[in-house]
């Protein structure tokens, strides 16, 4: 296995609160690239969260974001016969609504939801869903959208639009690929968001 030196995203978030928008965009670009590779291989991670994203120090002053811990991942090819079949898996604050129902309905769009939840926390400094009893968190995941992140920090309006699509309750209403979400986020911070995406978010 590759030996990594660097920092988990959760450490950065705890130490810094929120991150500069361009740092978030770079992280999303690189993590989305990895998720798209996993999708092409028929793999759903199912537990994308700040603890499992790691900025590896390449020894040149540059870094590269890597996805860790595929321990509860799921193959979309064939029947899931693992010990985790039909169980609710994931970390509630970053879990997609369909994950609360078990694993049979979970595909790559659950990982996109989780990545959007991470982006929400990174830009706002707040968890997407308030802490509390597990049942309350799960109900919020299933039925509520987080407050607009611009209520916590001055942000371009389109950032909230992109996050609304990424955090959509219905999988089919999210972006189709993680890289599409990352691209839209970068357009949003540059105030160049495709008007069709803005209209889609409004709906």
PDB file of C-alpha atoms in Angstrom:
ATOM      1  CA  UNK A   1       0.000   0.000   0.000  1.00  0.00           C
ATOM      2  CA  UNK A   2       1.079   3.553  -0.664  1.00  0.00           C
ATOM      3  CA  UNK A   3       2.480   5.336   2.364  1.00  0.00           C
ATOM      4  CA  UNK A   4       0.831   8.738   2.700  1.00  0.00           C
ATOM      5  CA  UNK A   5       2.099  11.834   4.418  1.00  0.00           C
ATOM      6  CA  UNK A   6      -0.235  14.754   4.743  1.00  0.00           C
ATOM      7  CA  UNK A   7      -3.474  15.813   6.406  1.00  0.00           C
ATOM      8  CA  UNK A   8      -7.045  14.555   6.577  1.00  0.00           C
ATOM      9  CA  UNK A   9      -9.673  17.072   5.518  1.00  0.00           C
ATOM     10  CA  UNK A  10     -11.366  16.804   8.911  1.00  0.00           C
ATOM     11  CA  UNK A  11      -8.221  18.175  10.565  1.00  0.00           C
ATOM     12  CA  UNK A  12      -8.213  21.206   8.254  1.00  0.00           C
ATOM     13  CA  UNK A  13     -11.890  21.855   8.895  1.00  0.00           C
ATOM     14  CA  UNK A  14     -11.493  21.632  12.662  1.00  0.00           C
ATOM     15  CA  UNK A  15      -8.472  23.921  12.677  1.00  0.00           C
ATOM     16  CA  UNK A  16      -9.614  26.478  10.129  1.00  0.00           C
ATOM     17  CA  UNK A  17     -13.421  26.405  10.250  1.00  0.00           C
ATOM     18  CA  UNK A  18     -14.078  27.013   6.586  1.00  0.00           C
ATOM     19  CA  UNK A  19     -11.712  26.896   3.619  1.00  0.00           C
ATOM     20  CA  UNK A  20     -11.023  29.370   0.799  1.00  0.00           C
ATOM     21  CA  UNK A  21     -13.285  28.721  -2.157  1.00  0.00           C
ATOM     22  CA  UNK A  22     -10.484  27.907  -4.572  1.00  0.00           C
ATOM     23  CA  UNK A  23      -9.039  25.351  -2.162  1.00  0.00           C
ATOM     24  CA  UNK A  24     -12.452  23.735  -1.982  1.00  0.00           C
ATOM     25  CA  UNK A  25     -12.709  23.749  -5.783  1.00  0.00           C
ATOM     26  CA  UNK A  26      -9.339  22.018  -6.137  1.00  0.00           C
ATOM     27  CA  UNK A  27     -10.309  19.420  -3.565  1.00  0.00           C
ATOM     28  CA  UNK A  28     -13.595  18.749  -5.364  1.00  0.00           C
ATOM     29  CA  UNK A  29     -11.861  18.449  -8.751  1.00  0.00           C
ATOM     30  CA  UNK A  30      -9.406  15.842  -7.472  1.00  0.00           C
ATOM     31  CA  UNK A  31     -11.837  13.846  -5.327  1.00  0.00           C
ATOM     32  CA  UNK A  32     -14.447  13.886  -8.094  1.00  0.00           C
ATOM     33  CA  UNK A  33     -11.869  12.476 -10.498  1.00  0.00           C
ATOM     34  CA  UNK A  34     -11.338   9.554  -8.123  1.00  0.00           C
ATOM     35  CA  UNK A  35     -15.057   9.002  -7.649  1.00  0.00           C
ATOM     36  CA  UNK A  36     -15.588   8.950 -11.402  1.00  0.00           C
ATOM     37  CA  UNK A  37     -12.924   6.237 -11.716  1.00  0.00           C
ATOM     38  CA  UNK A  38     -14.667   4.237  -8.970  1.00  0.00           C
ATOM     39  CA  UNK A  39     -18.017   4.723 -10.725  1.00  0.00           C
ATOM     40  CA  UNK A  40     -16.587   3.437 -13.994  1.00  0.00           C
ATOM     41  CA  UNK A  41     -15.406   0.343 -12.113  1.00  0.00           C
ATOM     42  CA  UNK A  42     -18.888  -0.131 -10.620  1.00  0.00           C
ATOM     43  CA  UNK A  43     -17.825   0.810  -7.089  1.00  0.00           C
ATOM     44  CA  UNK A  44     -19.790   2.997  -4.650  1.00  0.00           C
ATOM     45  CA  UNK A  45     -17.725   4.160  -1.668  1.00  0.00           C
ATOM     46  CA  UNK A  46     -20.750   4.692   0.650  1.00  0.00           C
ATOM     47  CA  UNK A  47     -18.810   6.574   3.348  1.00  0.00           C
ATOM     48  CA  UNK A  48     -17.355   9.705   1.780  1.00  0.00           C
ATOM     49  CA  UNK A  49     -16.679  12.118   4.651  1.00  0.00           C
ATOM     50  CA  UNK A  50     -13.925  14.540   5.742  1.00  0.00           C
ATOM     51  CA  UNK A  51     -12.160  11.754   7.667  1.00  0.00           C
ATOM     52  CA  UNK A  52     -11.753   9.778   4.430  1.00  0.00           C
ATOM     53  CA  UNK A  53     -10.336  12.557   2.247  1.00  0.00           C
ATOM     54  CA  UNK A  54      -6.589  13.020   2.606  1.00  0.00           C
ATOM     55  CA  UNK A  55      -4.360  15.702   1.113  1.00  0.00           C
ATOM     56  CA  UNK A  56      -1.147  13.845   0.401  1.00  0.00           C
ATOM     57  CA  UNK A  57       2.107  15.801   0.502  1.00  0.00           C
ATOM     58  CA  UNK A  58       3.982  14.984  -2.706  1.00  0.00           C
ATOM     59  CA  UNK A  59       7.258  16.320  -1.337  1.00  0.00           C
ATOM     60  CA  UNK A  60       7.388  19.137  -3.882  1.00  0.00           C
ATOM     61  CA  UNK A  61       5.255  21.652  -2.047  1.00  0.00           C
ATOM     62  CA  UNK A  62       2.241  20.392  -3.967  1.00  0.00           C
ATOM     63  CA  UNK A  63      -0.506  18.152  -2.663  1.00  0.00           C
ATOM     64  CA  UNK A  64      -2.983  15.692  -4.099  1.00  0.00           C
ATOM     65  CA  UNK A  65      -6.349  14.755  -2.599  1.00  0.00           C
ATOM     66  CA  UNK A  66      -6.911  11.031  -2.192  1.00  0.00           C
ATOM     67  CA  UNK A  67      -9.939   8.975  -1.158  1.00  0.00           C
ATOM     68  CA  UNK A  68      -9.342   6.601   1.763  1.00  0.00           C
ATOM     69  CA  UNK A  69     -11.132   3.602   3.267  1.00  0.00           C
ATOM     70  CA  UNK A  70     -13.211   1.649   0.780  1.00  0.00           C
ATOM     71  CA  UNK A  71     -14.014  -0.782   3.612  1.00  0.00           C
ATOM     72  CA  UNK A  72     -17.807  -0.532   3.212  1.00  0.00           C
ATOM     73  CA  UNK A  73     -17.837   0.068  -0.524  1.00  0.00           C
ATOM     74  CA  UNK A  74     -20.332  -1.721  -2.739  1.00  0.00           C
ATOM     75  CA  UNK A  75     -19.970  -3.261  -6.181  1.00  0.00           C
ATOM     76  CA  UNK A  76     -22.768  -2.452  -8.604  1.00  0.00           C
ATOM     77  CA  UNK A  77     -21.903  -5.541 -10.640  1.00  0.00           C
ATOM     78  CA  UNK A  78     -23.811  -8.544  -9.372  1.00  0.00           C
ATOM     79  CA  UNK A  79     -25.672  -9.220  -6.143  1.00  0.00           C
ATOM     80  CA  UNK A  80     -24.456  -7.776  -2.861  1.00  0.00           C
ATOM     81  CA  UNK A  81     -23.902 -10.852  -0.710  1.00  0.00           C
ATOM     82  CA  UNK A  82     -21.616  -9.246   1.845  1.00  0.00           C
ATOM     83  CA  UNK A  83     -22.285  -9.067   5.576  1.00  0.00           C
ATOM     84  CA  UNK A  84     -23.424  -5.467   5.025  1.00  0.00           C
ATOM     85  CA  UNK A  85     -26.100  -6.280   2.460  1.00  0.00           C
ATOM     86  CA  UNK A  86     -29.412  -4.488   3.160  1.00  0.00           C
ATOM     87  CA  UNK A  87     -27.922  -2.603   6.103  1.00  0.00           C
ATOM     88  CA  UNK A  88     -27.859   1.168   6.556  1.00  0.00           C
ATOM     89  CA  UNK A  89     -24.260   2.220   6.065  1.00  0.00           C
ATOM     90  CA  UNK A  90     -22.530   5.569   6.141  1.00  0.00           C
ATOM     91  CA  UNK A  91     -21.986   8.544   8.416  1.00  0.00           C
ATOM     92  CA  UNK A  92     -25.352  10.241   9.095  1.00  0.00           C
ATOM     93  CA  UNK A  93     -24.212  13.840   8.518  1.00  0.00           C
ATOM     94  CA  UNK A  94     -22.977  12.952   5.030  1.00  0.00           C
ATOM     95  CA  UNK A  95     -25.349  10.110   4.214  1.00  0.00           C
ATOM     96  CA  UNK A  96     -27.662  10.341   1.209  1.00  0.00           C
ATOM     97  CA  UNK A  97     -31.397   9.894   1.861  1.00  0.00           C
ATOM     98  CA  UNK A  98     -31.512   6.565   0.012  1.00  0.00           C
ATOM     99  CA  UNK A  99     -28.808   5.181   2.329  1.00  0.00           C
ATOM    100  CA  UNK A 100     -31.218   5.438   5.254  1.00  0.00           C
ATOM    101  CA  UNK A 101     -33.311   2.709   3.588  1.00  0.00           C
ATOM    102  CA  UNK A 102     -30.517   0.171   3.223  1.00  0.00           C
ATOM    103  CA  UNK A 103     -28.061  -0.536   0.467  1.00  0.00           C
ATOM    104  CA  UNK A 104     -30.086  -1.880  -2.449  1.00  0.00           C
ATOM    105  CA  UNK A 105     -30.991   1.579  -3.802  1.00  0.00           C
ATOM    106  CA  UNK A 106     -27.514   3.051  -3.342  1.00  0.00           C
ATOM    107  CA  UNK A 107     -25.441   3.944  -6.389  1.00  0.00           C
ATOM    108  CA  UNK A 108     -22.749   6.505  -7.254  1.00  0.00           C
ATOM    109  CA  UNK A 109     -25.191   9.375  -6.663  1.00  0.00           C
ATOM    110  CA  UNK A 110     -24.947   8.675  -2.918  1.00  0.00           C
ATOM    111  CA  UNK A 111     -21.243   9.535  -3.124  1.00  0.00           C
ATOM    112  CA  UNK A 112     -22.101  12.739  -5.005  1.00  0.00           C
ATOM    113  CA  UNK A 113     -24.499  13.716  -2.201  1.00  0.00           C
ATOM    114  CA  UNK A 114     -21.766  13.082   0.363  1.00  0.00           C
ATOM    115  CA  UNK A 115     -19.277  15.176  -1.608  1.00  0.00           C
ATOM    116  CA  UNK A 116     -21.808  18.021  -1.746  1.00  0.00           C
ATOM    117  CA  UNK A 117     -22.305  17.757   2.024  1.00  0.00           C
ATOM    118  CA  UNK A 118     -18.541  18.012   2.486  1.00  0.00           C
ATOM    119  CA  UNK A 119     -18.408  21.037   0.192  1.00  0.00           C
ATOM    120  CA  UNK A 120     -21.214  22.637   2.211  1.00  0.00           C
ATOM    121  CA  UNK A 121     -19.236  22.224   5.418  1.00  0.00           C
ATOM    122  CA  UNK A 122     -16.011  23.412   3.799  1.00  0.00           C
ATOM    123  CA  UNK A 123     -17.523  26.664   2.487  1.00  0.00           C
ATOM    124  CA  UNK A 124     -19.824  27.457   5.414  1.00  0.00           C
ATOM    125  CA  UNK A 125     -17.921  26.111   8.404  1.00  0.00           C
ATOM    126  CA  UNK A 126     -21.101  24.318   9.472  1.00  0.00           C
ATOM    127  CA  UNK A 127     -22.305  20.746   9.297  1.00  0.00           C
ATOM    128  CA  UNK A 128     -25.039  20.412   6.670  1.00  0.00           C
ATOM    129  CA  UNK A 129     -27.403  18.885   9.228  1.00  0.00           C
ATOM    130  CA  UNK A 130     -27.383  19.887  12.892  1.00  0.00           C
ATOM    131  CA  UNK A 131     -25.969  17.544  15.475  1.00  0.00           C
ATOM    132  CA  UNK A 132     -28.452  15.691  17.645  1.00  0.00           C
ATOM    133  CA  UNK A 133     -30.037  12.336  18.219  1.00  0.00           C
ATOM    134  CA  UNK A 134     -29.489   9.876  15.392  1.00  0.00           C
ATOM    135  CA  UNK A 135     -33.191   9.773  14.533  1.00  0.00           C
ATOM    136  CA  UNK A 136     -33.388  13.568  14.247  1.00  0.00           C
ATOM    137  CA  UNK A 137     -30.331  13.690  11.989  1.00  0.00           C
ATOM    138  CA  UNK A 138     -31.730  10.962   9.744  1.00  0.00           C
ATOM    139  CA  UNK A 139     -35.085  12.745   9.473  1.00  0.00           C
ATOM    140  CA  UNK A 140     -33.280  15.927   8.449  1.00  0.00           C
ATOM    141  CA  UNK A 141     -31.225  14.017   5.881  1.00  0.00           C
ATOM    142  CA  UNK A 142     -34.396  12.556   4.406  1.00  0.00           C
ATOM    143  CA  UNK A 143     -36.600  15.659   4.414  1.00  0.00           C
ATOM    144  CA  UNK A 144     -34.725  18.942   4.979  1.00  0.00           C
ATOM    145  CA  UNK A 145     -32.281  21.039   2.992  1.00  0.00           C
ATOM    146  CA  UNK A 146     -29.576  22.812   5.003  1.00  0.00           C
ATOM    147  CA  UNK A 147     -29.767  26.603   5.356  1.00  0.00           C
ATOM    148  CA  UNK A 148     -28.287  28.554   2.469  1.00  0.00           C
ATOM    149  CA  UNK A 149     -24.522  28.565   3.141  1.00  0.00           C
ATOM    150  CA  UNK A 150     -24.371  32.302   2.384  1.00  0.00           C
ATOM    151  CA  UNK A 151     -26.217  32.866   5.666  1.00  0.00           C
ATOM    152  CA  UNK A 152     -22.967  31.931   7.445  1.00  0.00           C
ATOM    153  CA  UNK A 153     -20.417  33.538   5.122  1.00  0.00           C
ATOM    154  CA  UNK A 154     -20.400  35.865   2.138  1.00  0.00           C
ATOM    155  CA  UNK A 155     -20.492  33.634  -0.943  1.00  0.00           C
ATOM    156  CA  UNK A 156     -21.488  33.947  -4.591  1.00  0.00           C
ATOM    157  CA  UNK A 157     -25.200  33.144  -4.882  1.00  0.00           C
ATOM    158  CA  UNK A 158     -24.524  30.376  -7.362  1.00  0.00           C
ATOM    159  CA  UNK A 159     -22.566  28.356  -4.792  1.00  0.00           C
ATOM    160  CA  UNK A 160     -25.818  27.700  -2.957  1.00  0.00           C
ATOM    161  CA  UNK A 161     -27.482  26.754  -6.238  1.00  0.00           C
ATOM    162  CA  UNK A 162     -24.861  24.120  -7.030  1.00  0.00           C
ATOM    163  CA  UNK A 163     -25.018  22.703  -3.504  1.00  0.00           C
ATOM    164  CA  UNK A 164     -28.812  22.434  -3.705  1.00  0.00           C
ATOM    165  CA  UNK A 165     -28.511  20.167  -6.726  1.00  0.00           C
ATOM    166  CA  UNK A 166     -25.746  18.105  -5.108  1.00  0.00           C
ATOM    167  CA  UNK A 167     -27.855  17.675  -1.968  1.00  0.00           C
ATOM    168  CA  UNK A 168     -31.133  16.952  -3.756  1.00  0.00           C
ATOM    169  CA  UNK A 169     -33.242  14.344  -1.972  1.00  0.00           C
ATOM    170  CA  UNK A 170     -34.037  12.398  -5.143  1.00  0.00           C
ATOM    171  CA  UNK A 171     -30.944  10.795  -6.687  1.00  0.00           C
ATOM    172  CA  UNK A 172     -32.123  11.550 -10.209  1.00  0.00           C
ATOM    173  CA  UNK A 173     -32.162  15.280  -9.425  1.00  0.00           C
ATOM    174  CA  UNK A 174     -28.456  15.372  -8.514  1.00  0.00           C
ATOM    175  CA  UNK A 175     -25.564  15.731 -10.899  1.00  0.00           C
ATOM    176  CA  UNK A 176     -24.951  12.575 -12.906  1.00  0.00           C
ATOM    177  CA  UNK A 177     -21.216  12.490 -12.253  1.00  0.00           C
ATOM    178  CA  UNK A 178     -19.025  13.812  -9.463  1.00  0.00           C
ATOM    179  CA  UNK A 179     -16.950  15.700 -12.023  1.00  0.00           C
ATOM    180  CA  UNK A 180     -20.095  17.530 -13.207  1.00  0.00           C
ATOM    181  CA  UNK A 181     -20.670  18.725  -9.641  1.00  0.00           C
ATOM    182  CA  UNK A 182     -17.025  19.840  -9.308  1.00  0.00           C
ATOM    183  CA  UNK A 183     -17.166  21.677 -12.635  1.00  0.00           C
ATOM    184  CA  UNK A 184     -20.385  23.489 -11.675  1.00  0.00           C
ATOM    185  CA  UNK A 185     -18.886  24.488  -8.306  1.00  0.00           C
ATOM    186  CA  UNK A 186     -15.858  26.038 -10.007  1.00  0.00           C
ATOM    187  CA  UNK A 187     -18.149  27.880 -12.435  1.00  0.00           C
ATOM    188  CA  UNK A 188     -20.159  29.141  -9.464  1.00  0.00           C
ATOM    189  CA  UNK A 189     -17.190  30.639  -7.622  1.00  0.00           C
ATOM    190  CA  UNK A 190     -16.068  32.271 -10.879  1.00  0.00           C
ATOM    191  CA  UNK A 191     -19.627  33.607 -11.366  1.00  0.00           C
ATOM    192  CA  UNK A 192     -19.840  31.777 -14.683  1.00  0.00           C
ATOM    193  CA  UNK A 193     -22.461  29.180 -13.835  1.00  0.00           C
ATOM    194  CA  UNK A 194     -24.420  27.767 -16.757  1.00  0.00           C
ATOM    195  CA  UNK A 195     -27.884  29.429 -16.615  1.00  0.00           C
ATOM    196  CA  UNK A 196     -29.465  25.995 -17.148  1.00  0.00           C
ATOM    197  CA  UNK A 197     -27.907  24.773 -13.890  1.00  0.00           C
ATOM    198  CA  UNK A 198     -29.112  27.896 -12.078  1.00  0.00           C
ATOM    199  CA  UNK A 199     -32.641  27.296 -13.365  1.00  0.00           C
ATOM    200  CA  UNK A 200     -32.443  23.638 -12.386  1.00  0.00           C
ATOM    201  CA  UNK A 201     -31.442  24.604  -8.847  1.00  0.00           C
ATOM    202  CA  UNK A 202     -34.329  27.051  -8.574  1.00  0.00           C
ATOM    203  CA  UNK A 203     -36.759  24.281  -9.431  1.00  0.00           C
TER     204      UNK A 203
END
